[in-house]
PDB file of C-alpha atoms and ligand atoms in Angstrom:
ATOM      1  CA  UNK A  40       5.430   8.333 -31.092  1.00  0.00           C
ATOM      2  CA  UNK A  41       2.295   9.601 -29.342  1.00  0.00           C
ATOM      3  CA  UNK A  42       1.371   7.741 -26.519  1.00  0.00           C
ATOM      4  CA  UNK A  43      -1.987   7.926 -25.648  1.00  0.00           C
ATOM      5  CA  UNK A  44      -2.448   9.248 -21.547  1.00  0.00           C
ATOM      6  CA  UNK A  45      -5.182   9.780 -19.280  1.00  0.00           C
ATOM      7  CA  UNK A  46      -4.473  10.851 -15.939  1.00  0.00           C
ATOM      8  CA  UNK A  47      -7.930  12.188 -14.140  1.00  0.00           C
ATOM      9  CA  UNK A  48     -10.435   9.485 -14.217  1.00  0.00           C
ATOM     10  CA  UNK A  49     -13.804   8.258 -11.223  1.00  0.00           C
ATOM     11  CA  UNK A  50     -14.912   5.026 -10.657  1.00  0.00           C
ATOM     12  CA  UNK A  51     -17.845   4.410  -8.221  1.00  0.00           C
ATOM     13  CA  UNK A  52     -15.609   4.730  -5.182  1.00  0.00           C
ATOM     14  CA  UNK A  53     -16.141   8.393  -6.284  1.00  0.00           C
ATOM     15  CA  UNK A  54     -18.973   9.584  -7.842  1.00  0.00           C
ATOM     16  CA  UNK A  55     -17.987   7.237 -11.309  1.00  0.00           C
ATOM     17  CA  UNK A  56     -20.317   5.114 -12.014  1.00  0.00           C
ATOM     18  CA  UNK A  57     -17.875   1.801 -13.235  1.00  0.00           C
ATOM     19  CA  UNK A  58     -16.213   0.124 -11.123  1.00  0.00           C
ATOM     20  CA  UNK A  59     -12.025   0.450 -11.028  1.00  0.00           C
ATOM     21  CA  UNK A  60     -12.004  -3.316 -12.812  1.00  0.00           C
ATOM     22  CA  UNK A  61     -14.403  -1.961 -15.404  1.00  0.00           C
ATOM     23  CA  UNK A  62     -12.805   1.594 -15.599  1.00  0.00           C
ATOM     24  CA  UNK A  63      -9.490  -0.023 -16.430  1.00  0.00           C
ATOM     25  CA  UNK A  64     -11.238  -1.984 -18.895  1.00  0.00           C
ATOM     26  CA  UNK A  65     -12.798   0.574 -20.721  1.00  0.00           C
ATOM     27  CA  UNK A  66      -9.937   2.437 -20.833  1.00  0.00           C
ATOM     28  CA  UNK A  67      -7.860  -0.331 -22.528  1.00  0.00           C
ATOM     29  CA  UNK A  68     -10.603  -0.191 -25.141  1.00  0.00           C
ATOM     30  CA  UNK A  69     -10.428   3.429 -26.037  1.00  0.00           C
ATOM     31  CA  UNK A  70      -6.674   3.077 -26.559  1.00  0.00           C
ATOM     32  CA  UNK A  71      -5.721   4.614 -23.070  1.00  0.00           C
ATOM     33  CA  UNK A  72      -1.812   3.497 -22.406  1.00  0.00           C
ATOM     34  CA  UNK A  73      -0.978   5.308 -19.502  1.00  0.00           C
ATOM     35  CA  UNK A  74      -4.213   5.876 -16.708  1.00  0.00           C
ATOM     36  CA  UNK A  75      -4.780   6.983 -13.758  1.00  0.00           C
ATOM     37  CA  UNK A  76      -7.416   6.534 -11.168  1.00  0.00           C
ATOM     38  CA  UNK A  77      -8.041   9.756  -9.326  1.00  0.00           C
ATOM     39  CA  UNK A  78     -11.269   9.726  -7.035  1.00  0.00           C
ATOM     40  CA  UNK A  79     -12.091  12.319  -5.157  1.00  0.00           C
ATOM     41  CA  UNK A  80     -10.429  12.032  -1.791  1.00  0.00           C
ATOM     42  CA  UNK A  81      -9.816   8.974  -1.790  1.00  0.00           C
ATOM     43  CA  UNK A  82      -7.470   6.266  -2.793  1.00  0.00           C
ATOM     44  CA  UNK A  83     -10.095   2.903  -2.133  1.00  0.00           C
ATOM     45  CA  UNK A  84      -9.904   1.431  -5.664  1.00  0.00           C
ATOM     46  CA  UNK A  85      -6.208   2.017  -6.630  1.00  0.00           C
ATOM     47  CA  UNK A  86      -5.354  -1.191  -5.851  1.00  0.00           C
ATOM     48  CA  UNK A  87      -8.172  -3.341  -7.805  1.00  0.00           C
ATOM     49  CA  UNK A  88      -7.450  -0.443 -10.666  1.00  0.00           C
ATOM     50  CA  UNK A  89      -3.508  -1.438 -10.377  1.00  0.00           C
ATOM     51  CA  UNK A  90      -3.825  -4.977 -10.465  1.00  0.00           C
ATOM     52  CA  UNK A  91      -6.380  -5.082 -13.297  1.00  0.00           C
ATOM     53  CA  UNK A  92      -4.366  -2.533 -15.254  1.00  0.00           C
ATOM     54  CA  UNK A  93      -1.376  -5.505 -15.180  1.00  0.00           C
ATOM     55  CA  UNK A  94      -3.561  -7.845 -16.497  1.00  0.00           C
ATOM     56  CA  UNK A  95      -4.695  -5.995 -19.597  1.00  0.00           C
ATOM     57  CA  UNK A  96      -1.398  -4.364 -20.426  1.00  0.00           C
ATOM     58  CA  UNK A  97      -2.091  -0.563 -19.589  1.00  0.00           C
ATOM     59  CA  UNK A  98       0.615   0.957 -17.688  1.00  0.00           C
ATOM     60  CA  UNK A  99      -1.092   2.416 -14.158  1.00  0.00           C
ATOM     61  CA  UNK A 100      -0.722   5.618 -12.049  1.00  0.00           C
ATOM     62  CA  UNK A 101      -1.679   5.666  -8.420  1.00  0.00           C
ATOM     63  CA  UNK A 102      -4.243   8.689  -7.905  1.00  0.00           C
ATOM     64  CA  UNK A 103      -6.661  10.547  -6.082  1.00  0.00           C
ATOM     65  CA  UNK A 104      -8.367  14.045  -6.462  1.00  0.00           C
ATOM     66  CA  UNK A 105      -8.105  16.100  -3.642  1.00  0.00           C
ATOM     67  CA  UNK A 106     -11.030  18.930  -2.933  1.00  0.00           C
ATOM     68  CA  UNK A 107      -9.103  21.572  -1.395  1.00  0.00           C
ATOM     69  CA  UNK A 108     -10.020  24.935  -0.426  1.00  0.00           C
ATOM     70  CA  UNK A 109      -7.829  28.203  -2.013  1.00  0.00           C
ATOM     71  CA  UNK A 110      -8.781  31.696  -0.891  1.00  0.00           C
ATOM     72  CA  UNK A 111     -13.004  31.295  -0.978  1.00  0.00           C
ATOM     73  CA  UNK A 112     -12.969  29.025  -3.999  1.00  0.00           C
ATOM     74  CA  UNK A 113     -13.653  25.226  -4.118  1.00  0.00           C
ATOM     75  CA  UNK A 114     -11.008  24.024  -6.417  1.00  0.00           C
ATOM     76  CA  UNK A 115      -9.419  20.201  -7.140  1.00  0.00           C
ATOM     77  CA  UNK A 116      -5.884  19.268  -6.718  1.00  0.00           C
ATOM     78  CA  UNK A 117      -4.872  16.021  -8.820  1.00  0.00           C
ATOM     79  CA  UNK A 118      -2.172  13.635  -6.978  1.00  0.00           C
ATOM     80  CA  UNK A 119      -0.515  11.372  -8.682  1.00  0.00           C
ATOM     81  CA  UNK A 120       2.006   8.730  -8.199  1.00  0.00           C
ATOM     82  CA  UNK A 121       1.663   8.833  -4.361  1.00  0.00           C
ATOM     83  CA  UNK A 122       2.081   5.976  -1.776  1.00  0.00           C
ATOM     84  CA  UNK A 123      -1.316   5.264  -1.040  1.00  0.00           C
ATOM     85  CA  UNK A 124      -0.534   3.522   1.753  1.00  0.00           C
ATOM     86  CA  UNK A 125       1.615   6.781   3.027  1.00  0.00           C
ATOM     87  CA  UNK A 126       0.111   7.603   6.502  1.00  0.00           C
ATOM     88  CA  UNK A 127      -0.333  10.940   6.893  1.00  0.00           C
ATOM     89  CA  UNK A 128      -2.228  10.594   3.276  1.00  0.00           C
ATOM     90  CA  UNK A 129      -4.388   8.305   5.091  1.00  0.00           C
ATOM     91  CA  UNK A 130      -5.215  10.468   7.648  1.00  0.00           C
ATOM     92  CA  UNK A 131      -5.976  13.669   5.484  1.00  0.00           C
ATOM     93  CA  UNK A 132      -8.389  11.457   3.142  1.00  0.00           C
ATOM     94  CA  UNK A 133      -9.853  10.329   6.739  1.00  0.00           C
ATOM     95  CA  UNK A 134     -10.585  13.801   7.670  1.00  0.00           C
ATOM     96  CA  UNK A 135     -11.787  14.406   3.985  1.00  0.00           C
ATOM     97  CA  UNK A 136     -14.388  11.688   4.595  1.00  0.00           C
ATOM     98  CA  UNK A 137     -15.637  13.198   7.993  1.00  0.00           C
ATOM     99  CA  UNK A 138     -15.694  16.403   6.060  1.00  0.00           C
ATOM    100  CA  UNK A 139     -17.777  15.575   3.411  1.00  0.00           C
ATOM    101  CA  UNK A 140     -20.289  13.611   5.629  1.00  0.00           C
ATOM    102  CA  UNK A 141     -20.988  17.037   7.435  1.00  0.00           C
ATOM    103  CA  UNK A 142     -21.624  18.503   4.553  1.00  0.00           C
ATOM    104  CA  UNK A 143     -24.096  15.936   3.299  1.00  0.00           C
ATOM    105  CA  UNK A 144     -25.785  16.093   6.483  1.00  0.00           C
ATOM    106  CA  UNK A 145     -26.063  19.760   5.806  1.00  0.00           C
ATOM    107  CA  UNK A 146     -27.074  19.547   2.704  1.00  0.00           C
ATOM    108  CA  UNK A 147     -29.994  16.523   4.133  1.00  0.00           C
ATOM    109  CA  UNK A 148     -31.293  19.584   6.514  1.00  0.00           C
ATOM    110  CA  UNK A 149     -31.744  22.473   2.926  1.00  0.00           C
ATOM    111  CA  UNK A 150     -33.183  19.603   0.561  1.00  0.00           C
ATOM    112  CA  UNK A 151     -35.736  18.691   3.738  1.00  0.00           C
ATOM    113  CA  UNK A 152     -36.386  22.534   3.457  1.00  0.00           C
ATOM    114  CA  UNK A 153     -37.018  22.482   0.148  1.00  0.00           C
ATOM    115  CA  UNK A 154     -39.769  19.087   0.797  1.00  0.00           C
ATOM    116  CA  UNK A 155     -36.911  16.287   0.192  1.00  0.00           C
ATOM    117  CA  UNK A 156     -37.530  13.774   3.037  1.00  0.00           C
ATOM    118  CA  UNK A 157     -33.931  11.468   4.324  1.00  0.00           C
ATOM    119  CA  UNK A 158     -32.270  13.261   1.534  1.00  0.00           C
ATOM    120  CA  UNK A 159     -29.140  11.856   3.445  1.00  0.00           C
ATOM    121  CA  UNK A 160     -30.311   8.256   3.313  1.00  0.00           C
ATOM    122  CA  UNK A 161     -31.482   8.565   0.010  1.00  0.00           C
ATOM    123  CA  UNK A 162     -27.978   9.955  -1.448  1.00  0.00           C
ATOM    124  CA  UNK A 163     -25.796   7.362   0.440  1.00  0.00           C
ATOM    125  CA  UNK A 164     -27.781   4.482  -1.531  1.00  0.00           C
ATOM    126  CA  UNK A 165     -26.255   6.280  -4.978  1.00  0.00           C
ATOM    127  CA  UNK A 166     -22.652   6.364  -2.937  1.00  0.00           C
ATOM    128  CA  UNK A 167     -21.717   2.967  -3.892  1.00  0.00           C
ATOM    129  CA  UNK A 168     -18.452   3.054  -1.349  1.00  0.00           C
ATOM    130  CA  UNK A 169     -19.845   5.460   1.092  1.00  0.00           C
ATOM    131  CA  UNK A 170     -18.492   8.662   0.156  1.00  0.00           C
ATOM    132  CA  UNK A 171     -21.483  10.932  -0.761  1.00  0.00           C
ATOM    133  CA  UNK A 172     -20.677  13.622  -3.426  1.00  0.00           C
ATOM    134  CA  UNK A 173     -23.251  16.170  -4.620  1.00  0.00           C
ATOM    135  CA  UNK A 174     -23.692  13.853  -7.947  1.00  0.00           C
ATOM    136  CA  UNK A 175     -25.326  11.678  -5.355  1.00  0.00           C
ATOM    137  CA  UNK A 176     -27.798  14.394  -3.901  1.00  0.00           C
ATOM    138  CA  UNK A 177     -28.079  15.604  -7.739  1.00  0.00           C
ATOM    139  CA  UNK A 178     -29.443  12.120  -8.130  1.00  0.00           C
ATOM    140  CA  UNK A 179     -32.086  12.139  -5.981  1.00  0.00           C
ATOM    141  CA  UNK A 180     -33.268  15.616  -7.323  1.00  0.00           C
ATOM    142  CA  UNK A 181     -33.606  13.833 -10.776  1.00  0.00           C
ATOM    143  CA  UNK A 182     -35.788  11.036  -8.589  1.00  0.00           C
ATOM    144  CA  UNK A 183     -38.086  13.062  -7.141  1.00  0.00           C
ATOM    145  CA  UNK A 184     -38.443  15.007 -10.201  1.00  0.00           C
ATOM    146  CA  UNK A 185     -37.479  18.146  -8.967  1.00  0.00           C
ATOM    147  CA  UNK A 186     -35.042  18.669 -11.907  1.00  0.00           C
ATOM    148  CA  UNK A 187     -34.430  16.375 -14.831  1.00  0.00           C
ATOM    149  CA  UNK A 188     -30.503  16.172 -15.435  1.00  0.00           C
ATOM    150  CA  UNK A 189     -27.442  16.533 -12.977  1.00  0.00           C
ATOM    151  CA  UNK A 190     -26.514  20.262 -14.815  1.00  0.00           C
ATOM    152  CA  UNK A 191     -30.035  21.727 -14.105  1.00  0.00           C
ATOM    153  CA  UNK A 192     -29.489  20.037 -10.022  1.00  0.00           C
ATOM    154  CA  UNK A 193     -26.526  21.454  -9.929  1.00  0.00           C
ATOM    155  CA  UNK A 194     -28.207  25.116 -11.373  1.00  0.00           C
ATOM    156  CA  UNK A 195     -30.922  25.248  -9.411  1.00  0.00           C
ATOM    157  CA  UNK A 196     -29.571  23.617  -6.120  1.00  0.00           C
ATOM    158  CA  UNK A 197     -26.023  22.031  -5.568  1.00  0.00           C
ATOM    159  CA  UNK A 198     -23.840  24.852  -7.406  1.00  0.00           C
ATOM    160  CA  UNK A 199     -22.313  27.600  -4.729  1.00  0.00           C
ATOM    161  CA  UNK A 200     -24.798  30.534  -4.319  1.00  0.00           C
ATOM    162  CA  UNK A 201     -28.149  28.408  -4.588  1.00  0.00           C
ATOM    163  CA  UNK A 202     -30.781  26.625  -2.126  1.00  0.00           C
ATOM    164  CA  UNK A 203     -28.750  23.679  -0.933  1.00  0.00           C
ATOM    165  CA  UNK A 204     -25.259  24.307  -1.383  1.00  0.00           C
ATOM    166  CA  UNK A 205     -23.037  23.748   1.698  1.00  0.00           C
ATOM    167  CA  UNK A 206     -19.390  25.443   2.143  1.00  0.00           C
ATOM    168  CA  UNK A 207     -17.320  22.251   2.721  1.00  0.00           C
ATOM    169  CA  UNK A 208     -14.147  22.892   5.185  1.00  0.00           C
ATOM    170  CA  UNK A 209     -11.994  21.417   2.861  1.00  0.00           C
ATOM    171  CA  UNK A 210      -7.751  21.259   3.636  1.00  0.00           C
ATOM    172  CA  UNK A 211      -6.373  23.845   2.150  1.00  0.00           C
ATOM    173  CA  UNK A 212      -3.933  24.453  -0.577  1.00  0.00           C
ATOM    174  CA  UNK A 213      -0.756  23.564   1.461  1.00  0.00           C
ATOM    175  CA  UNK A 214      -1.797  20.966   2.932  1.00  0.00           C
ATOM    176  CA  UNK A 215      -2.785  19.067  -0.421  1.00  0.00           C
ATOM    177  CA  UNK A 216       0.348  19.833  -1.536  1.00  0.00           C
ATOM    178  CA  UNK A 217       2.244  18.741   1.612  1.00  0.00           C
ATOM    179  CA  UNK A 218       0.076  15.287   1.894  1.00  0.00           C
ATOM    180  CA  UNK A 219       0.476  14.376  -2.189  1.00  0.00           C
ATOM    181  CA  UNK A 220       4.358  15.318  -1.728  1.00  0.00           C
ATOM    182  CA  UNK A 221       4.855  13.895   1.541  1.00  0.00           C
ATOM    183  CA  UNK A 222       3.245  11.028  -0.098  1.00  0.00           C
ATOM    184  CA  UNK A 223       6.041  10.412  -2.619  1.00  0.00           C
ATOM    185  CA  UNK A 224       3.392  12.096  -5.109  1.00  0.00           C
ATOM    186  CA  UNK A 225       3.160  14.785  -7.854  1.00  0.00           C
ATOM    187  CA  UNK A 226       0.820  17.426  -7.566  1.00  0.00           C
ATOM    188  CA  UNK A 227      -1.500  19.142 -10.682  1.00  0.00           C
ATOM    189  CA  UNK A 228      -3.741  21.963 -10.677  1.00  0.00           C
ATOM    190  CA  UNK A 229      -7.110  20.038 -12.015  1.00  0.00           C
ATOM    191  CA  UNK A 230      -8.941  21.620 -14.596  1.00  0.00           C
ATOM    192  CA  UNK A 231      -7.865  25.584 -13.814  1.00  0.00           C
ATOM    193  CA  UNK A 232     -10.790  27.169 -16.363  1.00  0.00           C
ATOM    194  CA  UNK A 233     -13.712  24.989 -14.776  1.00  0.00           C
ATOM    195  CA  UNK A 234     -13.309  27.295 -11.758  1.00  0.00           C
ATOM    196  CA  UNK A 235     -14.707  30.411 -14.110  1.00  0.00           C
ATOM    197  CA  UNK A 236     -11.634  32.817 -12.574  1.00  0.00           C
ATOM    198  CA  UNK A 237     -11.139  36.476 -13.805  1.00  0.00           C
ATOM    199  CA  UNK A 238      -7.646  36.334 -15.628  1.00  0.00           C
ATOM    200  CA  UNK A 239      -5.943  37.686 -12.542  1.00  0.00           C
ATOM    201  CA  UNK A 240      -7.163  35.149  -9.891  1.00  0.00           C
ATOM    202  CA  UNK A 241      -6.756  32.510 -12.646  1.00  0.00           C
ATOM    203  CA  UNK A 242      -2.474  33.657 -12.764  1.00  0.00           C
ATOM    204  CA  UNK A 243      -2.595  34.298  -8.763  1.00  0.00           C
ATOM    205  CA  UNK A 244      -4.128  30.915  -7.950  1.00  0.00           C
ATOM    206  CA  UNK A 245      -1.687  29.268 -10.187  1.00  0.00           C
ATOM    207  CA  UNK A 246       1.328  31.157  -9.094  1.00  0.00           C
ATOM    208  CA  UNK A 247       0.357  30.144  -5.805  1.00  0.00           C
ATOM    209  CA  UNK A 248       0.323  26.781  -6.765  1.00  0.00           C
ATOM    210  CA  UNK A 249       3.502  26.924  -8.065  1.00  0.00           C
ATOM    211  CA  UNK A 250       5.351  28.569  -4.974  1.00  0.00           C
ATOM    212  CA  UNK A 251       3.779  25.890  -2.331  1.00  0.00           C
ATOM    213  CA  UNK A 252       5.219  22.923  -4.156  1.00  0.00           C
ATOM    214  CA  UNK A 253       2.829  22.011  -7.135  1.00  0.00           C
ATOM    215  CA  UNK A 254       4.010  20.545  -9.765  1.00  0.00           C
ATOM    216  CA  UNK A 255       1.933  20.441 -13.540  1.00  0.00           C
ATOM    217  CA  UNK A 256      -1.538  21.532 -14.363  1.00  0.00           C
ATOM    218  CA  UNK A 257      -4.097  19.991 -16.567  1.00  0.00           C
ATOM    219  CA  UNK A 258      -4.022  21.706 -19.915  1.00  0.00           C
ATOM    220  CA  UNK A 259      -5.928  19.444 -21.558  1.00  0.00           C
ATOM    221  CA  UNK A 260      -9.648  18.464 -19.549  1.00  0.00           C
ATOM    222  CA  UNK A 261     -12.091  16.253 -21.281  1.00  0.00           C
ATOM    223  CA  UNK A 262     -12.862  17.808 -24.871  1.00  0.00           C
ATOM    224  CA  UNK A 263     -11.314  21.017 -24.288  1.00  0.00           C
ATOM    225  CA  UNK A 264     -10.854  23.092 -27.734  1.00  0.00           C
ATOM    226  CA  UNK A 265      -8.089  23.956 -28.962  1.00  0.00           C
ATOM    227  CA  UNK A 266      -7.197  27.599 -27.953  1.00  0.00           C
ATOM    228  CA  UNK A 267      -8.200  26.711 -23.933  1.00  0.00           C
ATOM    229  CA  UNK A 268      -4.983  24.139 -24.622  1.00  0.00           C
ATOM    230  CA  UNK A 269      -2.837  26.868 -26.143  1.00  0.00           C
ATOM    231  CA  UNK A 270      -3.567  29.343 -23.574  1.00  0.00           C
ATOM    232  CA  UNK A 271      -3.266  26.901 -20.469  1.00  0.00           C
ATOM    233  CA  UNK A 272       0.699  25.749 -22.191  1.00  0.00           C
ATOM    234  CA  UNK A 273       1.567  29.543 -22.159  1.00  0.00           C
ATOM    235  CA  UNK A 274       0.319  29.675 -18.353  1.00  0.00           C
ATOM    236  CA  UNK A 275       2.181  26.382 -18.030  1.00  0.00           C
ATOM    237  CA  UNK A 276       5.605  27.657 -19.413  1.00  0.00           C
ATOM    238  CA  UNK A 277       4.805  30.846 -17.985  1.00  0.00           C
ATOM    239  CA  UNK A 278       5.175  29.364 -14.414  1.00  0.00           C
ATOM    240  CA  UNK A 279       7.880  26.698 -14.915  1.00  0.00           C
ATOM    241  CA  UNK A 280       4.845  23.971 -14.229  1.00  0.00           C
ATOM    242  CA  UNK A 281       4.403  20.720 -16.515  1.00  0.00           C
ATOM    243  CA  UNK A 282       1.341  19.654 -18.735  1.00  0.00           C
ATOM    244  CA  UNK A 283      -0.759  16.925 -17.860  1.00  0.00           C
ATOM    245  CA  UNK A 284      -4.355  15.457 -19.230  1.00  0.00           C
ATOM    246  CA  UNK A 285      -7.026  13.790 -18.238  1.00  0.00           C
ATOM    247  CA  UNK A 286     -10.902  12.654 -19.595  1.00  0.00           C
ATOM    248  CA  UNK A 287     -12.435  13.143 -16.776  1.00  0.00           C
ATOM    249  CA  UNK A 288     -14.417  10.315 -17.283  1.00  0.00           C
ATOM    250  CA  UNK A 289     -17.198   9.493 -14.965  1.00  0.00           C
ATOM    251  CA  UNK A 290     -19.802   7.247 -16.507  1.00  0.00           C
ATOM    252  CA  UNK A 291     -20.554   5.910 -19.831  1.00  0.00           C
ATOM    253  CA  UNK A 292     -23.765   7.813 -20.337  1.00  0.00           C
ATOM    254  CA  UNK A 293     -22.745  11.238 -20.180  1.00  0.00           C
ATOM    255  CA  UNK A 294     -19.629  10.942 -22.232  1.00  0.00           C
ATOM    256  CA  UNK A 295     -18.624   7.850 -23.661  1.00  0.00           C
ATOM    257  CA  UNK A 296     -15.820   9.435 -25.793  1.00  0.00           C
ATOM    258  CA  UNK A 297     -14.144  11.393 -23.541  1.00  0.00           C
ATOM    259  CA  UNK A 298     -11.394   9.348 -23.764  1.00  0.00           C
ATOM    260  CA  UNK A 299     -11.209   8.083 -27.189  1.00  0.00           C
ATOM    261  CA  UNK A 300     -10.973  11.978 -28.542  1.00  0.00           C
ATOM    262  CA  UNK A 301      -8.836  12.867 -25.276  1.00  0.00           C
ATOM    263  CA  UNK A 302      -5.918  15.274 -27.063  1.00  0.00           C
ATOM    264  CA  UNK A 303      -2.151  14.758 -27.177  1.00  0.00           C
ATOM    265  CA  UNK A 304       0.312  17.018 -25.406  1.00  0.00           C
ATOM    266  CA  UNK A 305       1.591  19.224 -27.964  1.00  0.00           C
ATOM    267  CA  UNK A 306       5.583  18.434 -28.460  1.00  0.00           C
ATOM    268  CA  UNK A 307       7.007  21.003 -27.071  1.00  0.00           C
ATOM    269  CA  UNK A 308       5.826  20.889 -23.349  1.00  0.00           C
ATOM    270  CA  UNK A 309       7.363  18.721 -21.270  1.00  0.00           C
ATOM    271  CA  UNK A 310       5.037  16.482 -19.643  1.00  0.00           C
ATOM    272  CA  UNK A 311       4.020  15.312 -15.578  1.00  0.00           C
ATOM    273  CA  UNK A 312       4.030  11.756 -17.136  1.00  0.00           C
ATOM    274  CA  UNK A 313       7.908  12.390 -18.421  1.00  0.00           C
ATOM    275  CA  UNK A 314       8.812  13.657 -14.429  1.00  0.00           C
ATOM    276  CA  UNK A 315       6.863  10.214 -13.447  1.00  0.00           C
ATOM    277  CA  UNK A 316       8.704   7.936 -15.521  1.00  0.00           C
ATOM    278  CA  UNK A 317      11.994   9.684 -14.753  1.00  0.00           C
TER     279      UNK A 317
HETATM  280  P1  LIG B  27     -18.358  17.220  -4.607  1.00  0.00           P
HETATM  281  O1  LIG B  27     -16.906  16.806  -4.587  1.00  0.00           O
HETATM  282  O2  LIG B  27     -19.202  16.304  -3.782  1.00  0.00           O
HETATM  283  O3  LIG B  27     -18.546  18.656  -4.282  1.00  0.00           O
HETATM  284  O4  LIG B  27     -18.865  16.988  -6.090  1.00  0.00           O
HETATM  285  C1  LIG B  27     -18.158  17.579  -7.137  1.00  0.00           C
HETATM  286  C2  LIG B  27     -18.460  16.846  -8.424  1.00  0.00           C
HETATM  287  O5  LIG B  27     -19.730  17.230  -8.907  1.00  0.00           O
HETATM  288  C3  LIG B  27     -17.498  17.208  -9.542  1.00  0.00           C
HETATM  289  O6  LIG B  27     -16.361  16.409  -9.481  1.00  0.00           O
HETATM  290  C4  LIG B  27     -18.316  16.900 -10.775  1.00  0.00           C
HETATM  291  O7  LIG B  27     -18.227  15.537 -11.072  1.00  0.00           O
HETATM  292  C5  LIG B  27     -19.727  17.227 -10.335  1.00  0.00           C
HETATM  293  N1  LIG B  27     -20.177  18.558 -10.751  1.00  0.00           N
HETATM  294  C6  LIG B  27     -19.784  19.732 -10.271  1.00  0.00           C
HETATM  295  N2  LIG B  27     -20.437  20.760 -10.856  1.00  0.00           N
HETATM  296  C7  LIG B  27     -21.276  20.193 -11.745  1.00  0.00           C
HETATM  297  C8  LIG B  27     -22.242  20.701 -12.674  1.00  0.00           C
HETATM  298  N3  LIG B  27     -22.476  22.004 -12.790  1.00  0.00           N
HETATM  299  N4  LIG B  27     -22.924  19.815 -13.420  1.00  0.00           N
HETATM  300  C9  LIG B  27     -22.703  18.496 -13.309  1.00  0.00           C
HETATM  301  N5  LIG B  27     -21.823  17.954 -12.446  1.00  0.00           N
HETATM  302  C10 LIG B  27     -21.115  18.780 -11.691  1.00  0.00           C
HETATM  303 MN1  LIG B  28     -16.600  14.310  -9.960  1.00  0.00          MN
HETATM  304 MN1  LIG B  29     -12.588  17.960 -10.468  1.00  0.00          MN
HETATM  305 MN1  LIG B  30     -12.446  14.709 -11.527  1.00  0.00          MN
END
């Protein structure tokens, strides 16, 4: 039987633009059975997601999506299954939050640079729940017609090497580990070819995953064809991790499939959603 599983989704206590109530929703009508709700640093709408998620019959994941620094490279660490109310989880997403409202300061003082006035106020009123990603800023780029969609924001301004893009001093790898697995949690490598690694850093940053504690990495990310899914189960197998897979999803606009086509697992890898239900 194929069960149908996504396990990296944003509402808007992220930069999604549904709410959790909605999210769940949505999911139930693209045929989702197992979901999880995986905002970045934080873990604010688990609980309206959960309770929701009883109501319409989908079975529910606890989740969050850490941002986590490994060597110089911004890359995401999926938890799942965690306590949310675990403390020292608490207090790593609290320092997340102070984090990422330096950065958006910092990233106020290069858009004011570049002729964007409050950029800072003007973001937080996208942030629905406060936390301020670079969608938000990306957002009021498109406003003020500097660029006309979030990719050509993120080219021209948000994306590492251009005009207002801020280093974050995100935890690093360990500690995400440490906090999702302290947390009762499962750790997985999010989305490993959205980083745009050489071959080599791609195997070292996964082998280092593996050897401080992680647990599965997504093989399957959104639409991803067909031969990124075979290659990322060889790297799987390759370093005794399990597969997950998740949409992605953030909004409706951008891609209101992503979970309807979201692929299967092929048989023969075991699966992080087997280790949770275990
Ligand atoms: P942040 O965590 O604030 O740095 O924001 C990261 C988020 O920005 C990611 O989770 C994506 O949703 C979005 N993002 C990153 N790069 C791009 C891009 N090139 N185009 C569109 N959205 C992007
Ligand atoms: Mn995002
Ligand atoms: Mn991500
Ligand atoms: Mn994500």
């Amino acid at each position: 039987m194929l069960v149908k599983i996504d396990l990296h989704t944003h509402s808007y206590y992220s930069d999604g633009t549904l709410s959790p109530v909605e999210l769940v929703r949505y999911a139930k009508s693209q045929g989702i059975e197992y979901l999880s709700l995986t905002d970045h640093d934080s873990v604010q709408g688990v609980i309206q997601a959960q309770n929701e998620a009883e109501s319409c019959q989908v079975k529910f994941i606890s989740g969050t999506e850490l941002s986590v620094r490994w060597r110089n490279i911004d890359i995401h660490i999926v938890g799942l299954a965690l306590n949310i109310d675990d403390l020292n989880l608490r207090k790593q997403l609290d320092n997340q939050a102070g984090v990422r409202i330096e950065r958006a300061i910092e990233i106020a003082k290069k858009l004011e640079v570049v002729g964007i006035s409050n950029a800072y106020e003007k973001a937080k009123r996208y942030a629905k729940k406060n936390l301020i990603t670079r969608p938000h800023f990306a957002q009021v780029l498109i406003d003020e017609q500097y660029c006309k969609n979030m990719q050509m924001a993120f080219k021209k301004y948000l994306k590492r090497g251009r005009t207002a893009f801020v280093r974050a001093n995100w935890m690093g790898m360990q500690t995400a580990i440490d906090t999702i697995t302290g947390a009762g949690g499962m750790a997985v490598l999010a989305h490993p070819l959205r980083y745009k690694l050489t071959n080599t850093k791609l195997n070292d940053l996964i082998a280092d995953f593996k050897q401080l504690g992680g647990e599965g990495i997504e093989i399957i990310s959104g639409l991803s064809p067909i031969n990124e899914i075979s290659n990322l189960s060889a790297l799987c197998q390759k370093y005794d991790l399990v597969a997950s897979v998740g949409s992605d999803f953030h909004c409706l606009e951008k891609t209101p499939d992503a979970m309807k086509y979201l692929r299967h697992i092929p048989n023969d890898i075991e699966t992080i959603l087997d280790r949770i239900l275990a």
